[in-house]
PDB file of C-alpha atoms in Angstrom:
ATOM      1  CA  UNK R  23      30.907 -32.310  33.460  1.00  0.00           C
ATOM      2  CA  UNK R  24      29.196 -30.481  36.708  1.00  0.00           C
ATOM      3  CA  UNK R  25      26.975 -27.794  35.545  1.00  0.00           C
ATOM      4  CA  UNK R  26      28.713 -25.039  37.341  1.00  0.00           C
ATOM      5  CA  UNK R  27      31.937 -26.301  34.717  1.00  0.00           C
ATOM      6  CA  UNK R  28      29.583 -25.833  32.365  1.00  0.00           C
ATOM      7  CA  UNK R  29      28.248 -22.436  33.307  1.00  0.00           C
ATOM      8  CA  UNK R  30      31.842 -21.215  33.739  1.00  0.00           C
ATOM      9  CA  UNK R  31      32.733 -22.619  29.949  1.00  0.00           C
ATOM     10  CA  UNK R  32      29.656 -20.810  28.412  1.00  0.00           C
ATOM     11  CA  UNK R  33      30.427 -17.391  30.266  1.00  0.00           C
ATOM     12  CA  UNK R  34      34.096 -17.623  29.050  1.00  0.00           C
ATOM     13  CA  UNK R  35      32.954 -18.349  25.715  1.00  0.00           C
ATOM     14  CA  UNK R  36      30.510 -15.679  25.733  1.00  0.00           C
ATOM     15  CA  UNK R  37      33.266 -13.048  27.004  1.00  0.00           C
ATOM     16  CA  UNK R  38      35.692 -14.135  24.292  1.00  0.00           C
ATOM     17  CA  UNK R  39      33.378 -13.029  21.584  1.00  0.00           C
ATOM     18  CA  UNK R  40      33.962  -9.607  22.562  1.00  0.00           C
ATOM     19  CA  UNK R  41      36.855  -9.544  20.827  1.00  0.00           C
ATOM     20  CA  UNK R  42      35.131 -10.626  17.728  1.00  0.00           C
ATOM     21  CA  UNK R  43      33.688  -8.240  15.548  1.00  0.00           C
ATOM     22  CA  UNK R  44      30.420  -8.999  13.460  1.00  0.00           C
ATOM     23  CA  UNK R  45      32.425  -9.198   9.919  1.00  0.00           C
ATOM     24  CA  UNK R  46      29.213 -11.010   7.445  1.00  0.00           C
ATOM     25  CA  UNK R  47      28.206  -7.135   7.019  1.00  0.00           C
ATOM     26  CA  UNK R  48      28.042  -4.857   4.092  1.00  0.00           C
ATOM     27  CA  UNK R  49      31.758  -2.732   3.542  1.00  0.00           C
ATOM     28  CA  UNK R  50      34.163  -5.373   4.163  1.00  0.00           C
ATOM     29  CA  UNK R  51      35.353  -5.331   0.366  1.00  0.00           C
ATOM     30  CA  UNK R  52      35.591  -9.260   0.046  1.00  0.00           C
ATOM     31  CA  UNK R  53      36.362 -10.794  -3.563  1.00  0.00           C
ATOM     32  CA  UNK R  54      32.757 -11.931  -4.868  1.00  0.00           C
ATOM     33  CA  UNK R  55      33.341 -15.601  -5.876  1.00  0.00           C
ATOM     34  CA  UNK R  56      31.656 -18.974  -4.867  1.00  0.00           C
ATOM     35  CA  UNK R  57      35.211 -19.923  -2.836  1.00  0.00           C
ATOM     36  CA  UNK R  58      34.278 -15.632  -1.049  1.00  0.00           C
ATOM     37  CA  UNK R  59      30.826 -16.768  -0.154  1.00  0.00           C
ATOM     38  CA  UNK R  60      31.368 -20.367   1.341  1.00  0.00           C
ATOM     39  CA  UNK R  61      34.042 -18.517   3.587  1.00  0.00           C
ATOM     40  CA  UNK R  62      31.921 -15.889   4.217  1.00  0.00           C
ATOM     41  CA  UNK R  63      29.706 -18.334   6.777  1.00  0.00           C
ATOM     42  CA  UNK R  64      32.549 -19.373   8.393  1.00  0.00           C
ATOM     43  CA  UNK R  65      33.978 -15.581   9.154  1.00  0.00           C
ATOM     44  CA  UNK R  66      31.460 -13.591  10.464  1.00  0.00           C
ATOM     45  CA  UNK R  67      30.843 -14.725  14.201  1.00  0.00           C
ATOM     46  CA  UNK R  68      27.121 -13.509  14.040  1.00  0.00           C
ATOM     47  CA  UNK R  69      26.245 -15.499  10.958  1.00  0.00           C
ATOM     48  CA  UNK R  70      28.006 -18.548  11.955  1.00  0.00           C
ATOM     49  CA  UNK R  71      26.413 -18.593  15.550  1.00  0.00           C
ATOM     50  CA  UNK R  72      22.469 -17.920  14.384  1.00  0.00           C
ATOM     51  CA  UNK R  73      23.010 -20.985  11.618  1.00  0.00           C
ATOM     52  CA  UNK R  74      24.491 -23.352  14.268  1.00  0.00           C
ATOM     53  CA  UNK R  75      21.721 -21.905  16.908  1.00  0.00           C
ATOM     54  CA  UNK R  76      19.063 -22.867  14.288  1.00  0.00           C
ATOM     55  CA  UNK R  77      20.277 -26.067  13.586  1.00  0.00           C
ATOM     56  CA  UNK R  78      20.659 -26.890  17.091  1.00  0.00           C
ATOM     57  CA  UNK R  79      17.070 -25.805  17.757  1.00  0.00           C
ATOM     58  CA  UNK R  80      15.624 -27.900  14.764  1.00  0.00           C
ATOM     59  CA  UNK R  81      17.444 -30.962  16.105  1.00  0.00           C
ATOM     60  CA  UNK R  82      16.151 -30.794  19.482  1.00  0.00           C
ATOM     61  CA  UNK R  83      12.316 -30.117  18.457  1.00  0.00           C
ATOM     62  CA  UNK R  84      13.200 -33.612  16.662  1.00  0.00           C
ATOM     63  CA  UNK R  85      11.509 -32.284  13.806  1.00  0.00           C
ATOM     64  CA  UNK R  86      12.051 -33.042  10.100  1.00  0.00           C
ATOM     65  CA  UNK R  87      13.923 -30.910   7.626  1.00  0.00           C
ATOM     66  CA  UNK R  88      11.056 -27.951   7.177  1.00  0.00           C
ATOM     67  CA  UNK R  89      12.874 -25.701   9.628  1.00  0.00           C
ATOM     68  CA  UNK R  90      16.479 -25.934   8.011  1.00  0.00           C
ATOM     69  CA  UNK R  91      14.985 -25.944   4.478  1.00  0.00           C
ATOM     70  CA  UNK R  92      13.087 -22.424   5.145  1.00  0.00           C
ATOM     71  CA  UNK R  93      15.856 -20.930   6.736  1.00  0.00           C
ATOM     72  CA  UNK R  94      18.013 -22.008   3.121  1.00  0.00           C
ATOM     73  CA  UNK R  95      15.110 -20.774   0.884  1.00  0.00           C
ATOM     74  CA  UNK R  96      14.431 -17.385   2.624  1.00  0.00           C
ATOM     75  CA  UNK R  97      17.806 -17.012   3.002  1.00  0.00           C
ATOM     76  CA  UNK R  98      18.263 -17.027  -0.801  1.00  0.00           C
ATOM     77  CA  UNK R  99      15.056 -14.474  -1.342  1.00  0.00           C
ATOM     78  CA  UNK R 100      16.912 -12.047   1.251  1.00  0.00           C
ATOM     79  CA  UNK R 101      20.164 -12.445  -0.780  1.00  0.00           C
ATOM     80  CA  UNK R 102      18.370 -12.043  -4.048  1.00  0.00           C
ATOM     81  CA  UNK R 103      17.132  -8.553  -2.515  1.00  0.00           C
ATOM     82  CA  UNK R 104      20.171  -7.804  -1.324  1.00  0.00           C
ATOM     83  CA  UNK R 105      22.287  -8.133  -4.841  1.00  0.00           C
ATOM     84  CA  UNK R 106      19.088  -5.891  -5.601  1.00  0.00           C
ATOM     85  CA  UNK R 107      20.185  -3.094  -3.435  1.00  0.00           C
ATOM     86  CA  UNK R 108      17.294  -3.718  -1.241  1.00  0.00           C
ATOM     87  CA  UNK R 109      18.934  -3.022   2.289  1.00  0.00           C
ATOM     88  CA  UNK R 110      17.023  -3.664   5.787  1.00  0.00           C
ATOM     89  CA  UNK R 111      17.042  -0.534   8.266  1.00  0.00           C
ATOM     90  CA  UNK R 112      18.898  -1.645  11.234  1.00  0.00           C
ATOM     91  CA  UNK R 113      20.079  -4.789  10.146  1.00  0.00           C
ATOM     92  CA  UNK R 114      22.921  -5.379  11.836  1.00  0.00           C
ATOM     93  CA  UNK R 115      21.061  -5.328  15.076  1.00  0.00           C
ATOM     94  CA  UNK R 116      18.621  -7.516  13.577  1.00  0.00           C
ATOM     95  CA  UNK R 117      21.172  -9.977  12.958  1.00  0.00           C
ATOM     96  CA  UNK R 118      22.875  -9.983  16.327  1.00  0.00           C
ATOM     97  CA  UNK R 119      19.166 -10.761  18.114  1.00  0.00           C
ATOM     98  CA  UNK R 120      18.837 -13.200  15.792  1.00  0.00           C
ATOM     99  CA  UNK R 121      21.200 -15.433  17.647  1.00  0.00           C
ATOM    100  CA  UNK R 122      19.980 -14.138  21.310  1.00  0.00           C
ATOM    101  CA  UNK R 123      16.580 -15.559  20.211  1.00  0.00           C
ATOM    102  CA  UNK R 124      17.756 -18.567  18.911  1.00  0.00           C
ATOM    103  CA  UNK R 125      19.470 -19.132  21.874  1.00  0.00           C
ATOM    104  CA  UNK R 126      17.275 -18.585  24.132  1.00  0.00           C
ATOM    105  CA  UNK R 127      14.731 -20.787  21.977  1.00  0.00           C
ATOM    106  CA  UNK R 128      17.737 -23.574  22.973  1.00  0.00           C
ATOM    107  CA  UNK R 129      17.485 -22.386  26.320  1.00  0.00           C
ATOM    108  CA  UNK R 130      14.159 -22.834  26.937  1.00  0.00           C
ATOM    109  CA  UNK R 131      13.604 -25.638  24.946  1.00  0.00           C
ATOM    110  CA  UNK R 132      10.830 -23.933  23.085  1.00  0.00           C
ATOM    111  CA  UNK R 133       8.407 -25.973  21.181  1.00  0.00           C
ATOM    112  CA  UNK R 134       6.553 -23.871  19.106  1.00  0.00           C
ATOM    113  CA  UNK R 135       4.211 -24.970  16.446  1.00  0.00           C
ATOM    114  CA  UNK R 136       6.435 -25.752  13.216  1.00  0.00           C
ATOM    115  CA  UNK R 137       4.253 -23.350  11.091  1.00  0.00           C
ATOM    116  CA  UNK R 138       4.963 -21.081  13.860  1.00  0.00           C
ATOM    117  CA  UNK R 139       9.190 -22.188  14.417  1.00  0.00           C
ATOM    118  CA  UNK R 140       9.416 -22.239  10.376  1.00  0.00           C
ATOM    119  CA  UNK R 141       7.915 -18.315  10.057  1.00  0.00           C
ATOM    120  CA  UNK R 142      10.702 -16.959  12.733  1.00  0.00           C
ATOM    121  CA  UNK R 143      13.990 -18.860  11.410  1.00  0.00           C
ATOM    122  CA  UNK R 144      12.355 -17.586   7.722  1.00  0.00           C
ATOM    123  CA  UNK R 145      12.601 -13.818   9.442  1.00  0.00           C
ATOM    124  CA  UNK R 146      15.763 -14.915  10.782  1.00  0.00           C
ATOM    125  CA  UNK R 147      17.471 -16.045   7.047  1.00  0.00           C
ATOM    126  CA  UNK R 148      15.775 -12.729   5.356  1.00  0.00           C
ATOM    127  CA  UNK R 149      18.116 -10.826   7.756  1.00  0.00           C
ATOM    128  CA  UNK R 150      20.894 -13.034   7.240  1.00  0.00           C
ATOM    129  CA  UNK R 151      20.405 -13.127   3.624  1.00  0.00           C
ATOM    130  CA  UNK R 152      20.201  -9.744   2.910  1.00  0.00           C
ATOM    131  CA  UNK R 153      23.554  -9.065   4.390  1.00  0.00           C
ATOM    132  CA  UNK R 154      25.191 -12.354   2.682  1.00  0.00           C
ATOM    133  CA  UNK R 155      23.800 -10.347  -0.987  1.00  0.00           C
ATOM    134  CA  UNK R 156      24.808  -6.904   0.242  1.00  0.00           C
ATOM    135  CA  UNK R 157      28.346  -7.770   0.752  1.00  0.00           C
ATOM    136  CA  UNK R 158      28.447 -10.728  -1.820  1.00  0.00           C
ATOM    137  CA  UNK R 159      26.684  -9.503  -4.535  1.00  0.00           C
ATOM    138  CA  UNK R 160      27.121 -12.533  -7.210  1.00  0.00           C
ATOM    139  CA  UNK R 161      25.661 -15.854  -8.321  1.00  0.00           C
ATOM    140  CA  UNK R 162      29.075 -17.635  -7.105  1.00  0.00           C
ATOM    141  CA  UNK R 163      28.925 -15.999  -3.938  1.00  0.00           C
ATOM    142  CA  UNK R 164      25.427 -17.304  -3.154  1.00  0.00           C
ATOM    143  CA  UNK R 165      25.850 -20.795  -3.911  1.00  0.00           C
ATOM    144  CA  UNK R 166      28.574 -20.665  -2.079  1.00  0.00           C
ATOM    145  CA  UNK R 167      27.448 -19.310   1.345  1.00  0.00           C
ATOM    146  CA  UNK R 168      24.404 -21.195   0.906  1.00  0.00           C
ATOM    147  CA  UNK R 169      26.859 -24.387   0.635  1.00  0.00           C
ATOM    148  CA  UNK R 170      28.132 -23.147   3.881  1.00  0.00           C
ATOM    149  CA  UNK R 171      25.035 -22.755   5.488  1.00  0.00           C
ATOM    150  CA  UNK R 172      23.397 -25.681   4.692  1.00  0.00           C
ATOM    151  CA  UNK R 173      26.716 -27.570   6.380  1.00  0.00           C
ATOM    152  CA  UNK R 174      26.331 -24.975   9.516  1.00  0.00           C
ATOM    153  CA  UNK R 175      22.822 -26.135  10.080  1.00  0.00           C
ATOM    154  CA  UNK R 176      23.188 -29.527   9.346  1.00  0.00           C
ATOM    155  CA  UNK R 177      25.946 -29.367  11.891  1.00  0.00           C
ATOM    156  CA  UNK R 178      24.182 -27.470  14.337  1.00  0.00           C
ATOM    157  CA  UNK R 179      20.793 -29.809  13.745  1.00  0.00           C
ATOM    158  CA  UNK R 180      23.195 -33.373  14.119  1.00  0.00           C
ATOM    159  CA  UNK R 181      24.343 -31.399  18.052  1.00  0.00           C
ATOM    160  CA  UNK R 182      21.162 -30.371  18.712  1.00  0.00           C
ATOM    161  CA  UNK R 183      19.971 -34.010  18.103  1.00  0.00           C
ATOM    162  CA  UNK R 184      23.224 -35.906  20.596  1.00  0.00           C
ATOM    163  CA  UNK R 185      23.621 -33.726  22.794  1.00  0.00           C
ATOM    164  CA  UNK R 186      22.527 -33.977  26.579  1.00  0.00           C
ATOM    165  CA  UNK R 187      19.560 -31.117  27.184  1.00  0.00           C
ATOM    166  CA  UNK R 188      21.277 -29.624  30.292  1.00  0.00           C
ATOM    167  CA  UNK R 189      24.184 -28.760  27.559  1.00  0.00           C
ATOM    168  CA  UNK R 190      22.069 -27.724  25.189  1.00  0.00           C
ATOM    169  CA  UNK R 191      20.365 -25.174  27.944  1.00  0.00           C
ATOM    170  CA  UNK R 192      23.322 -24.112  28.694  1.00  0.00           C
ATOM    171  CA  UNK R 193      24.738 -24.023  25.086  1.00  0.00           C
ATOM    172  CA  UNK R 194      21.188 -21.570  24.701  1.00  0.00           C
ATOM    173  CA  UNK R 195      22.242 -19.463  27.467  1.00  0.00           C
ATOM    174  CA  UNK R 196      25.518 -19.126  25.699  1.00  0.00           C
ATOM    175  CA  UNK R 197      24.277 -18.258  22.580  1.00  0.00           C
ATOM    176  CA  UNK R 198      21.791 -15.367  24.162  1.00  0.00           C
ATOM    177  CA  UNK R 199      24.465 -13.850  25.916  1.00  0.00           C
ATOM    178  CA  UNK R 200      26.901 -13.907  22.652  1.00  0.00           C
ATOM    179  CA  UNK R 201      23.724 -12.077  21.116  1.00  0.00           C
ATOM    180  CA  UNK R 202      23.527  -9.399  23.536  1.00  0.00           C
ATOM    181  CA  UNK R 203      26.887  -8.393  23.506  1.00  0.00           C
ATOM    182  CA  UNK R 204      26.860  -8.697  19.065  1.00  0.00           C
ATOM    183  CA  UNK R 205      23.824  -6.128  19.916  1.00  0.00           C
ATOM    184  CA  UNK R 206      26.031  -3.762  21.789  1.00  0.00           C
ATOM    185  CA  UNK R 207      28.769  -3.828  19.061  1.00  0.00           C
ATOM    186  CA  UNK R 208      26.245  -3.198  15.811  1.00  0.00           C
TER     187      UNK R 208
END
């Protein structure tokens, strides 16, 4: 595949998720069961893009499970305060640059420290999870999306580890853009 094919691909990708709304968010009135929350993942384009972005960042750092394991465990805590009524001012925003930074982490094939890479996708997951809680707010629910997410990442981490790095950039580039335009729709 010739890289302008691929540019083309990721900027009609990235156009197509215009007509996707952000839907993991607080007010959609979803049923509050585990079979709810391992959908819930799968449905909201914002979510499901950040936990495939960190999974494909972990896997091409090569690194061992610490990333994907603190995004599942902070994750949880931001749930837990969420199904608290703790919300997060501005956190749909918050969300959508979630995936523009993981994406352009891809991107530029950033290689931060992994105390360093571990403290961000934690930030990311507290975001994340505080929605999941908001709009999920049950046990079910939560073992449920975290089901789901643990699958995401482990998908996103298995891509990030087979696939060539020129895709991967432009996979990155992708993702950033899809983040920018989830930022002009919060």
């Amino acid at each position: 595949m010739s890289a302008r094919l691929m540019t083309k691909t990721a900027a009609v990708a990235a156009l197509c998720l215009l007509a996707l709304p952000a839907m993991a968010h607080p007010g959609h009135g979803e049923s509050a069961g585990f079979l709810a929350g391992f959908a819930h993942p799968f449905t909201g384009i914002d979510h499901l893009l950040a936990m495939l972005g960190v999974g494909i960042w972990g896997g091409q750092q090569r690194r061992g499970l610490a990333q994907p394991a603190t995004f599942l465990g902070m994750m949880l805590l931001g749930a837990l305060a969420g199904m608290a009524g703790l919300t997060v001012p501005g956190l749909e925003t918050g969300i959508a640059a979630t995936v523009a930074l993981v994406g352009l982490a891809i991107a530029l094939a950033l290689a931060l420290p992994n105390w360093l890479g571990m403290g961000l996708v934690g930030m990311f997951a507290l975001a994340h999870g505080n929605a999941h809680g908001q709009e999920l707010p049950a046990a079910s629910a939560a073992w449920g999306f975290m089901l789901a997410s643990a699958m995401l990442l482990c998908a996103g981490r298995f891509a990030g580890q087979v696939m060539a790095e020129r895709v991967l950039r432009v996979a990155g580039l992708a993702l950033t853009a899809a983040g920018v335009v989830l930022m002009g729709v919060a």
